[in-house]
XYZ file of C-alpha atoms in Angstrom:
592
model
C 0.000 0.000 0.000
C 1.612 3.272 -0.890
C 1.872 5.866 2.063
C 2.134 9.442 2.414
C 5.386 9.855 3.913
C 7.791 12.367 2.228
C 11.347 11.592 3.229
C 13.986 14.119 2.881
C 17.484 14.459 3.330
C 18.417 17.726 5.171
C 21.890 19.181 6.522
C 22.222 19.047 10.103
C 23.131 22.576 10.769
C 24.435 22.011 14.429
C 27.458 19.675 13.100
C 29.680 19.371 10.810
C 29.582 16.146 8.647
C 26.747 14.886 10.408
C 23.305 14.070 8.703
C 19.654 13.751 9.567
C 17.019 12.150 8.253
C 14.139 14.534 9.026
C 10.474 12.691 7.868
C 7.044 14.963 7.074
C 4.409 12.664 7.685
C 1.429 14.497 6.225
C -0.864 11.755 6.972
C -0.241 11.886 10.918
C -2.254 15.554 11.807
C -5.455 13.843 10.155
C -4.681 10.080 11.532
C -4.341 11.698 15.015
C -7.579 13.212 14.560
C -9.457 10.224 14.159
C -8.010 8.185 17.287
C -9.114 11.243 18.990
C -12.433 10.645 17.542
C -11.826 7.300 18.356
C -11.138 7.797 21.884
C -13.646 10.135 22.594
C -16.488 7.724 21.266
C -15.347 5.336 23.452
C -15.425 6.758 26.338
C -18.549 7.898 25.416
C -19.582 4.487 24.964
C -17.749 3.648 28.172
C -20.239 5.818 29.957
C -23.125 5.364 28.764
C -23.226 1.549 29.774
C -25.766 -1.278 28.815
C -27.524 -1.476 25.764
C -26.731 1.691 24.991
C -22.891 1.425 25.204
C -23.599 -1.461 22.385
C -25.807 0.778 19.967
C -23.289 3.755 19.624
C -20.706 1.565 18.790
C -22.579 0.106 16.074
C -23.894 3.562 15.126
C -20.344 4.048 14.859
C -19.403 1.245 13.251
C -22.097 1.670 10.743
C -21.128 5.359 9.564
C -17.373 4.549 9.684
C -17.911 1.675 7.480
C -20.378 3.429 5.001
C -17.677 6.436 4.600
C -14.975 3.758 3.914
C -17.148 2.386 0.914
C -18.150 5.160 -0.022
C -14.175 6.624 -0.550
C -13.055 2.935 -1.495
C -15.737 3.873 -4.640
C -14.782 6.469 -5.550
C -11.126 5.739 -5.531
C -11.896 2.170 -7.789
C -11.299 4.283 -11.010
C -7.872 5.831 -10.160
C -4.689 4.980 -11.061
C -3.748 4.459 -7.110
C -6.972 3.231 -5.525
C -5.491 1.821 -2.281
C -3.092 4.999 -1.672
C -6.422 7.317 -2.871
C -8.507 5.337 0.003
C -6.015 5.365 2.525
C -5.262 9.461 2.187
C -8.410 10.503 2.181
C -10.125 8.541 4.323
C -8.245 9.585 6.884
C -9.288 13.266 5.766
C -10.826 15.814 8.290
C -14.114 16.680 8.574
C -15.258 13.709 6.174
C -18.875 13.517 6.064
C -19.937 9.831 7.116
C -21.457 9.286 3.803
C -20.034 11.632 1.438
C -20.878 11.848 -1.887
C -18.470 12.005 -4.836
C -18.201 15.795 -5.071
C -17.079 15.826 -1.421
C -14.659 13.107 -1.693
C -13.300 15.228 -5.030
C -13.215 18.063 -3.149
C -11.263 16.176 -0.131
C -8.521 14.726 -2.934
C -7.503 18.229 -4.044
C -7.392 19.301 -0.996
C -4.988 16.912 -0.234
C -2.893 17.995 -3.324
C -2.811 21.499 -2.253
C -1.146 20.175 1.132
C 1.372 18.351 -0.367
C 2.203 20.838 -3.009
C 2.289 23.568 -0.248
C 5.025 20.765 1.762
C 6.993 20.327 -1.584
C 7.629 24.154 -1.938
C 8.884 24.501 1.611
C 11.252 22.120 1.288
C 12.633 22.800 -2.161
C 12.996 26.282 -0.979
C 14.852 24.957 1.832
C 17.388 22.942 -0.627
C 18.667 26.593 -1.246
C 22.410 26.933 0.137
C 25.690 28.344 -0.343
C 27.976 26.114 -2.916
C 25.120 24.969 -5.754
C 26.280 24.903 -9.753
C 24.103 27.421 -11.717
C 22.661 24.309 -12.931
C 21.327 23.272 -9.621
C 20.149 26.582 -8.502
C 18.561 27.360 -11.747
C 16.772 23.775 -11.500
C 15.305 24.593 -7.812
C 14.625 27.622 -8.988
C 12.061 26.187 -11.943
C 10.727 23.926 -9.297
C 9.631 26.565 -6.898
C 8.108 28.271 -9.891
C 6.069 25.215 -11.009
C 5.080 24.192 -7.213
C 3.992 27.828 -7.139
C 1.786 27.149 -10.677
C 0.808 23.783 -9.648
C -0.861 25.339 -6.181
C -2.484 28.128 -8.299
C -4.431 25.064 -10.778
C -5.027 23.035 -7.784
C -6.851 26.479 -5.968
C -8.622 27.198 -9.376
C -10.115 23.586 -9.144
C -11.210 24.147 -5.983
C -12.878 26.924 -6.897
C -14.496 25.668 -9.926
C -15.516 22.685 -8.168
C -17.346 24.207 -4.639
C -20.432 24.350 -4.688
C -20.973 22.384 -8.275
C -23.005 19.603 -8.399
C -22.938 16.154 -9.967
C -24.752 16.432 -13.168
C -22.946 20.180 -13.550
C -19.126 18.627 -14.252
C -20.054 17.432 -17.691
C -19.935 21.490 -18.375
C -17.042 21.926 -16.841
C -14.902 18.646 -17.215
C -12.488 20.093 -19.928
C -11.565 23.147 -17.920
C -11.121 20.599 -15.171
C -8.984 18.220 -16.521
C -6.877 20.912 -18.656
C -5.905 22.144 -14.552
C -4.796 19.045 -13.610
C -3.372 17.667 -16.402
C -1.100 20.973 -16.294
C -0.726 20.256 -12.188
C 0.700 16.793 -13.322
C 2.824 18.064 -15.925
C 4.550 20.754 -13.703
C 5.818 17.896 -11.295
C 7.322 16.121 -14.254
C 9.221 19.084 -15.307
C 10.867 20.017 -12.070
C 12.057 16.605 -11.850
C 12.878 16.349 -15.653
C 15.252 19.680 -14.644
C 17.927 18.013 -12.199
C 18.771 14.887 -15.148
C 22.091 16.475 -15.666
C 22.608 17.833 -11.918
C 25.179 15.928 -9.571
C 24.353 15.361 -6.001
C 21.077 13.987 -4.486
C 18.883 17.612 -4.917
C 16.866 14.633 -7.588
C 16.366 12.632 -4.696
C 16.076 14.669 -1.948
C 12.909 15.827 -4.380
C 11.656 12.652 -5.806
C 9.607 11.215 -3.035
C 7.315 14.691 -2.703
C 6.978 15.087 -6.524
C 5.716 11.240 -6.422
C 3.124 12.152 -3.767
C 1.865 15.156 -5.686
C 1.790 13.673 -8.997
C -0.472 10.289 -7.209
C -2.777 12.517 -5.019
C -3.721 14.897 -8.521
C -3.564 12.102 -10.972
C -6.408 10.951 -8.053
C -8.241 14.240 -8.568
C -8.178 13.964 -12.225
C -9.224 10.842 -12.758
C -12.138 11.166 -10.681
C -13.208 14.791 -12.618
C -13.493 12.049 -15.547
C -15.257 9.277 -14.268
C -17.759 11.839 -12.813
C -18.411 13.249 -15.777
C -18.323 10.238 -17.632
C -21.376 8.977 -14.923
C -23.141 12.518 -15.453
C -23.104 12.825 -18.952
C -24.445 9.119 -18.935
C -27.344 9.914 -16.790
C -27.922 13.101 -18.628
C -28.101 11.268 -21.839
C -30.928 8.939 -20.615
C -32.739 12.024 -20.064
C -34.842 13.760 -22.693
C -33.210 16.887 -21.671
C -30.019 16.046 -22.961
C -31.625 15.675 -26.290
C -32.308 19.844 -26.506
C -28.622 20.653 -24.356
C -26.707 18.576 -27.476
C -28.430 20.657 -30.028
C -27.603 23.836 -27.802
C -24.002 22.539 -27.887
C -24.021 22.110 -31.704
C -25.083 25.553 -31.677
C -22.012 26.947 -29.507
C -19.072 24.553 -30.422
C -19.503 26.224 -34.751
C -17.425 28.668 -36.942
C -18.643 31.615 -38.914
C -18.445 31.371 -43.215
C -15.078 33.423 -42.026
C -13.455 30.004 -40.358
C -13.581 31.733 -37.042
C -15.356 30.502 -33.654
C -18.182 31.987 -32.720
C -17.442 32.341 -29.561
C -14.643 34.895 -30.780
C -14.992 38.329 -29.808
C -15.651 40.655 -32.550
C -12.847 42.759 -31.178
C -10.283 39.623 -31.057
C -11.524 39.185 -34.678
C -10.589 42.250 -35.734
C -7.258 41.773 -34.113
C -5.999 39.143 -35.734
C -7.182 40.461 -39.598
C -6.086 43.870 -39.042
C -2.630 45.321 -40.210
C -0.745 46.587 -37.281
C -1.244 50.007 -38.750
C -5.158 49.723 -37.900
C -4.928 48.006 -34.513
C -5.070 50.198 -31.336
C -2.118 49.149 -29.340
C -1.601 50.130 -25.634
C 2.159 50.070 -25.798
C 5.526 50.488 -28.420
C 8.619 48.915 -28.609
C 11.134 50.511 -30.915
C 14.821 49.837 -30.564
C 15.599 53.027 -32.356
C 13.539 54.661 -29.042
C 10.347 55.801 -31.217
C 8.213 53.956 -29.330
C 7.188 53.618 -25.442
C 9.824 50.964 -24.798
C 13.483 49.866 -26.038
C 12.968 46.373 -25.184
C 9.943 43.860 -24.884
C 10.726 43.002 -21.600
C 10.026 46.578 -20.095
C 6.797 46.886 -21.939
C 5.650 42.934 -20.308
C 6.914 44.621 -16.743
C 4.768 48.003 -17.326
C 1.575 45.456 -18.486
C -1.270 45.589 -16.379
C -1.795 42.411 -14.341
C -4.885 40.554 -13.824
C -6.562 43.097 -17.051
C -9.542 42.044 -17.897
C -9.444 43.419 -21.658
C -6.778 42.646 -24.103
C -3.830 44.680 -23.764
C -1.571 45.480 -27.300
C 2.076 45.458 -27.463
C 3.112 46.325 -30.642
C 7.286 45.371 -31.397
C 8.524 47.166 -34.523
C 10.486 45.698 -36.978
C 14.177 44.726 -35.683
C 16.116 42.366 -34.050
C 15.527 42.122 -30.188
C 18.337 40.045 -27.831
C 16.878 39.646 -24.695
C 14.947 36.757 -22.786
C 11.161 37.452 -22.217
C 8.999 36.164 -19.497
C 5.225 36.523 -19.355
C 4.195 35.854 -16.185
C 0.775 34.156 -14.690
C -0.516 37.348 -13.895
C 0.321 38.983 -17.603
C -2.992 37.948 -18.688
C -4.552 38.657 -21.953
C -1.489 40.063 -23.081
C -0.687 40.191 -27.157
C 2.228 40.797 -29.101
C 2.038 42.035 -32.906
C 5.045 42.654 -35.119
C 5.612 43.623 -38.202
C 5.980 40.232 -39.662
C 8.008 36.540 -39.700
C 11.584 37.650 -39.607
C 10.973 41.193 -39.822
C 10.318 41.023 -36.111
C 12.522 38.756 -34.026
C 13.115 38.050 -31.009
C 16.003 35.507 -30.263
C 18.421 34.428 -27.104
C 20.915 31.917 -26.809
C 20.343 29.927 -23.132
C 20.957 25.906 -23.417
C 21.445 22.866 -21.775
C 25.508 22.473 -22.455
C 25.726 25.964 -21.006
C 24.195 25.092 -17.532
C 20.500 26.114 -18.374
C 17.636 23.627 -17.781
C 15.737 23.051 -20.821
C 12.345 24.948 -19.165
C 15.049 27.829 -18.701
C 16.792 28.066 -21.606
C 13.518 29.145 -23.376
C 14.013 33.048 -25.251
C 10.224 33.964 -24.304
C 8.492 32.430 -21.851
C 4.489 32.722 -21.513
C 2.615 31.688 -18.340
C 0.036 34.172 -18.557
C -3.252 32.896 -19.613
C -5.078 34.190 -22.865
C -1.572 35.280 -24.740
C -1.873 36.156 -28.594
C 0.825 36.455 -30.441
C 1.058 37.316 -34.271
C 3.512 38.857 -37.369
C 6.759 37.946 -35.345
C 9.690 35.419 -34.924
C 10.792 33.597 -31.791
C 14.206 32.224 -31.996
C 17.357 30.645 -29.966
C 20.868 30.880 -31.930
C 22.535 28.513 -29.142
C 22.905 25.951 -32.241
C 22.645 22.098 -32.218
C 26.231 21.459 -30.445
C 24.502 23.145 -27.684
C 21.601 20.198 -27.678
C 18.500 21.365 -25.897
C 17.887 25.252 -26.362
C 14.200 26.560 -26.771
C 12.663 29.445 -28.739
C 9.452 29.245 -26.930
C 7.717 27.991 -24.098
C 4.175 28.536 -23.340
C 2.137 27.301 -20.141
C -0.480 29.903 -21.134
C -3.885 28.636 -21.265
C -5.658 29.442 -23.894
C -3.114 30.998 -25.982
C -3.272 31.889 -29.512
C 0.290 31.619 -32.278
C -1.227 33.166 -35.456
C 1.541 33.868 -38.567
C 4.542 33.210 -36.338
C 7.966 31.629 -36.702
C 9.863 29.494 -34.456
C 13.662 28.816 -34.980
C 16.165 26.605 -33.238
C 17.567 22.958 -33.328
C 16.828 20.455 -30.559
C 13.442 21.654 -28.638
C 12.753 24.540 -30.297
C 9.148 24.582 -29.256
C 7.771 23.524 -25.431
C 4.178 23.292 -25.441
C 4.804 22.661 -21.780
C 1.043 22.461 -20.874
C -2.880 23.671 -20.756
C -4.505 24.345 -24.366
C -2.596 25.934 -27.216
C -3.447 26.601 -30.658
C -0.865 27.625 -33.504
C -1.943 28.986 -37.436
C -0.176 29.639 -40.063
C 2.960 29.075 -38.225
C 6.461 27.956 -39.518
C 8.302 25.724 -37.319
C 12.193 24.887 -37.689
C 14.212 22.198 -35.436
C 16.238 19.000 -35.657
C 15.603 16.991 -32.751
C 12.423 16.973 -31.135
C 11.637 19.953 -32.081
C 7.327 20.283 -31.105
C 7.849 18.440 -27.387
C 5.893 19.110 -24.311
C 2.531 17.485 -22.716
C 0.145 20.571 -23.618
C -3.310 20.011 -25.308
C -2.110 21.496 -28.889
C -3.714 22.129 -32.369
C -1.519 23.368 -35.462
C -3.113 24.013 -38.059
C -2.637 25.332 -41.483
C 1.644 25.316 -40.201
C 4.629 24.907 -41.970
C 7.009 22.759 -39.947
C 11.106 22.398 -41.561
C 13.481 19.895 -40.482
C 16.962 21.215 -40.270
C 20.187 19.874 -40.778
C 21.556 18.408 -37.071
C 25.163 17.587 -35.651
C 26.690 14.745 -37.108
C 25.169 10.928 -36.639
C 21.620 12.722 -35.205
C 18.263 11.753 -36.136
C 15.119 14.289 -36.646
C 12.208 14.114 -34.953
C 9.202 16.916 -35.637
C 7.822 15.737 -32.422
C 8.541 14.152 -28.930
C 4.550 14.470 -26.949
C 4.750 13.964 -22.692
C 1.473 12.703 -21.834
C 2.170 10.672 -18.564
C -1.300 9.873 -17.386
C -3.965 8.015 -19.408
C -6.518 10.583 -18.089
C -4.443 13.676 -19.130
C -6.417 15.756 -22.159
C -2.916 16.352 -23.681
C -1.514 15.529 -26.963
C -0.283 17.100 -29.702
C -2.646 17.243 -33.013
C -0.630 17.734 -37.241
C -4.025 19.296 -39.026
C -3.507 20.415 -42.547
C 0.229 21.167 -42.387
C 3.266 20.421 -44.714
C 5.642 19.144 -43.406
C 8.810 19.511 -44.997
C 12.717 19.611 -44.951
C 14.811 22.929 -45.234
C 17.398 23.298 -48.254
C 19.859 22.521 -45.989
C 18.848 19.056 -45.260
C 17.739 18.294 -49.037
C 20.742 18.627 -50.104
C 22.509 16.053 -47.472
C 22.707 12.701 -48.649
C 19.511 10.702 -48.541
C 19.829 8.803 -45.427
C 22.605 10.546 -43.657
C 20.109 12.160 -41.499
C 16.887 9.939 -40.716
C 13.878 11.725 -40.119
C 10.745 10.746 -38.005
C 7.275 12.075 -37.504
C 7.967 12.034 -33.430
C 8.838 9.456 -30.368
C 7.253 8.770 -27.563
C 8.984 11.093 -24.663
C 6.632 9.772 -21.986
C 4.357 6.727 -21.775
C 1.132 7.786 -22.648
C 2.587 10.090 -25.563
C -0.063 11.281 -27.889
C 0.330 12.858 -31.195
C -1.945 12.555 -34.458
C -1.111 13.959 -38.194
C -3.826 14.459 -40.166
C -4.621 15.647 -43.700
C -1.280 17.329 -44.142
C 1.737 17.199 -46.306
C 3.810 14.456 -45.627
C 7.341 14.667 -47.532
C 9.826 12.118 -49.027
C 12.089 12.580 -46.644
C 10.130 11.005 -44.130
C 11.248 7.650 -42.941
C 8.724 4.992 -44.052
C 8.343 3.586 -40.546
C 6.687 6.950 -39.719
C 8.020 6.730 -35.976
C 10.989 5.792 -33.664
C 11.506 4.778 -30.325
C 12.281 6.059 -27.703
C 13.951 3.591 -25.974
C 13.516 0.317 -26.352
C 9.729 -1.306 -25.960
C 9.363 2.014 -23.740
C 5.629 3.186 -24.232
C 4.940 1.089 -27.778
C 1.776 -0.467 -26.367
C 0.175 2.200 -24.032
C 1.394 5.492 -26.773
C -1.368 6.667 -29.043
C -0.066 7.217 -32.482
C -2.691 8.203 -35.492
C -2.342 8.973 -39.046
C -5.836 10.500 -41.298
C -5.708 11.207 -44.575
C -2.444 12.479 -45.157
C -1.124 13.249 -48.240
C 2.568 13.260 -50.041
C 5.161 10.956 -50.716
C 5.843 10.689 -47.235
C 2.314 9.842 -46.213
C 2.870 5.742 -47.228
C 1.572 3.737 -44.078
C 2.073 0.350 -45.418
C 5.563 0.553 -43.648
C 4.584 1.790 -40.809
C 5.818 0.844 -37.014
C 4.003 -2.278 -36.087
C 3.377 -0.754 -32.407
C 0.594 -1.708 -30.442
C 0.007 1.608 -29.710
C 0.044 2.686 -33.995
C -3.112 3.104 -35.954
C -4.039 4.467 -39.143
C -7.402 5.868 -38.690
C -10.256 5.122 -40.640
C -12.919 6.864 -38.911
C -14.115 10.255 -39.267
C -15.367 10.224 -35.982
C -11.985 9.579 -33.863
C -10.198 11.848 -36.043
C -12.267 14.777 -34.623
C -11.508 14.144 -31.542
C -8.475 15.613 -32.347
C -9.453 18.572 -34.435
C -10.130 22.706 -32.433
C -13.329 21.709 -31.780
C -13.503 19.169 -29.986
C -9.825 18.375 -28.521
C -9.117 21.969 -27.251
C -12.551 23.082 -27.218
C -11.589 25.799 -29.675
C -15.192 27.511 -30.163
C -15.256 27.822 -26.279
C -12.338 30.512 -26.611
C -10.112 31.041 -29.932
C -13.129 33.469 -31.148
C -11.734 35.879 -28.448
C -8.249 35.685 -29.656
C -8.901 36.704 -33.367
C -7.493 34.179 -34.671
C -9.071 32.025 -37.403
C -9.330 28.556 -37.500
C -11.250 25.736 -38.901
C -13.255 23.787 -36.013
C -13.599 20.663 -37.698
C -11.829 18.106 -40.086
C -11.257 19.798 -44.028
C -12.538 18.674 -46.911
């Protein structure tokens, strides 16, 4: 049965040379809570003699028992039913019958607590004598505890005071928090692979617990739903809600959502020179700010209405971040390669790879458009990103992205790219965010010596995570660079599966030659071949050949309409929900 101890390895200040195992039990507050329940029931019993000293303790046996089958339940569809039961049935202030919303409620709860634990201590890791590389790995791990606590909170919010048949409604915002809660925990320990020392394992225990008690939470958001919407459908209400649904979840004759704001719209099909923007950057000081990072700092936080940055034409060296409370924030340039944007931060330097990105975006609703995001480190420097977005919600329309090995991190939440042109060698679309491209160019480069090319390495690490990168009507091709290598000196592969549950779909795009005809490679080994979800639909181009495909268990060509649009806007990032807003046009559905 797993536990909830955290064990961690701490320096005993008071000697020299001399360690301590200190242990944070989180489950012993709440398990001495119930033997004082215990106790005080029995002596109540004790008291009240006779007969009656025999019905309260089946009174109490009776409730006790119902609230353990009624967690035991709940917990059957998770991933860690016995360590799900075990946490929170020890949980104060459990009802003695609770119902699956309270139980849900107790589970995040429970997440919160442990994330809150895990901060503490990795901020207590801190000391005198780290590498950069250590520090700046701690350092990403307080930010994502930070991020994880502020998804859990949302879900707790979104969740009090909702009611059974209501999480249907709400099940994708759900799950997109969670799934992004998960994902964080990954990447902090993902961050100390190249560290020495035991900062990994002084970690590794607390991550595990967090990771378990959310993956909990998540999987019970789905099976709740999955009960709801059940229920619902054997209801002839449910007959007039679908066609309400059909009604919200369409695009305009224009290919946008309708759920897009007409101002968002206008946005995104505007030139520049017609768009009200809120702030300039100019490096030749016309403008409001020299640098994009001063006019992010001077951004409103929290805004409620879409705030403009416009970056003239020009070449701008700095690193950007866009921080959780940056929200609603949009960059226009003047165009792909007119406006750049580049850095240099990699791995081989010291840099994590969730550091070394050149612009960073946590803040939710982020548009970008007309501009080019790139990192010059160069493939001898191996992992070195361009981009990295944890913005929910966020919007790429009629951008570039340049670099080599991980050029783009969808790191997590719901993305959505257009028109985009994407260059890399290995890896080079990786992360575990719930992603559409669509209408995108994406160019394999020419890597280091002996190196194979993969457009795509997808980190989905729970079955029950709604992430999973989804190819719709792109090309994808090879720069001149590559071309002119000799055929086979450089093989090239539609993706790998980075974590075990990887998910990634092409479908009805441009496949070229260079494409290997096994489609796919492994990772390592058998490594996530039979629980990986790999599709191909109606793709085109001599690349686009299945009959030598990878044999994986995991492999399928689809042949029905119907699971391929699962993965299209509409339905796999809920696109008509929220791209309307951004401006930026889409198609909802499969084309053609």
């Amino acid at each position: 049965m797993d536990s909830m101890d955290v064990s961690y390895e701490r320096v005993d200040a008071g000697a020299v040379g001399r360690k301590r195992r200190s242990k944070i039990v989180v489950t012993v507050l709440a398990s001495a809570l119930v033997v004082a329940v215990v106790v005080c029931v029995g002596i109540g019993i004790t008291r009240q003699g006779g007969d009656a000293d025999g019905d309260l303790r089946k009174d109490y046996l009776r409730r006790w028992e119902l609230r353990a089958n009624a967690v035991k339940d709940a917990c059957s569809t998770t991933l860690y039913p016995e360590f799900c039961a075990s946490t929170i049935g020890n949980f104060p202030g459990l009802s003695h019958r609770p119902g699956k919303m309270e139980i849900l409620n107790a589970a995040v709860k429970l997440g919160i607590q442990a994330v809150k634990l895990g901060s503490v201590h990795a901020r207590s890791l801190y000391r005198p004598g780290l590498t950069f590389r250590q520090k700046t790995a701690l350092h990403d791990c307080v930010e994502l505890f930070d991020d994880t606590l502020d998804e859990l909170y949302d879900t707790l919010s979104d969740i009090h005071n909702m009611t059974f048949m209501a999480v249907p409604r709400h099940a994708a915002d759900l799950e997109t928090l969670l799934s992004g809660a998960i994902t964080n925990q990954d990447t902090c320990f993902e961050g100390f692979t190249l560290c020495k020392g035991h900062l990994k394992q002084d970690l590794k225990g607390g991550l595990r617990n967090v990771t378990h008690l959310v993956s909990n939470s998540l999987a019970m958001v789905r099976n709740i739903s999955h009960e709801a919407t059940r229920l619902l459908a054997s209801s002839a209400k449910q007959s007039s809600h679908n066609r309400h649904l059909l009604s919200v979840f369409s695009s305009d004759e224009d290919g946008f959502p309708t759920w897009m704001s007409v101002g968002d719209r206008r946005l995104l099909q505007s030139s520049s020179s017609n768009i009200t923007v809120n702030a300039i950057v100019a490096k030749d000081g016309s403008g409001h700010y020299t640098t994009i990072k001063a006019a992010v700092d001077a951004a409103p936080e929290n805004s409620k209405t879409r705030h403009v940055i416009h970056i003239r034409r020009g070449t701008y060296q700095e690193n950007v971040e866009v921080h959780k409370k940056k929200i609603n924030l949009m960059f226009i340039g003047d165009g792909k390669g007119v406006t750049v944007v580049t850095g240099s931060l990699n791995v081989k330097d010291g840099s994590t790879t969730f550091h070394s990105a050149t612009v960073a975006i946590t803040g939710k609703a982020f548009v970008a458009r007309d501009m080019t995001f790139e990192n010059t480190a160069g493939p001898s420097k191996h992992q070195a990103v361009a981009l990295r977005v944890g913005s929910d919600l966020s919007a790429f329309y009629r951008c570039s992205f340049k670099g080599y090995q991980d050029t783009l991190y969808v790191h997590s939440l719901r993305q959505f790219y257009r028109e985009c042109d994407i260059h890399g060698t290995v890896d080079f679309i990786f992360g575990n965010a719930a992603v559409v491209f669509q209408n995108c160019n994406l160019y394999a480069r020419k890597p280091m010596a002996n190196q194979k090319i993969m457009y795509t390495a997808q980190g989905r690490q729970d079955p029950n995570q709604n992430t999973g990168i989804s190819i719709h009507n792109c090309n994808v091709l090879a720069e001149s660079d590559l071309m002119a290598a000799a055929k086979g000196l450089f093989p090239v592969y539609l993706g790998r599966p980075w974590k075990e549950y990887s998910r990634t779909v092409f479908m009805q795009s441009y496949l070229d030659g260079i494409i290997e005809p096994a489609g796919f490679l492994e990772w390592n080994g058998t490594f996530a071949l039979s629980t990986l979800y790999y599709g191909e639909y109606m793709n085109r181009g001599p690349g686009a050949g299945t009959a030598n495909r990878v044999k994986w268990p995991g492999y399928r060509v689809i042949s029905s309409s119907a699971e391929a649009n699962q993965f299209t806007v509409n339905q796999f990032i809920e696109g008509d929900s929220w791209l309307p807003s951004t401006g930026v046009k889409y198609a909802a559905t499969l084309t053609g």
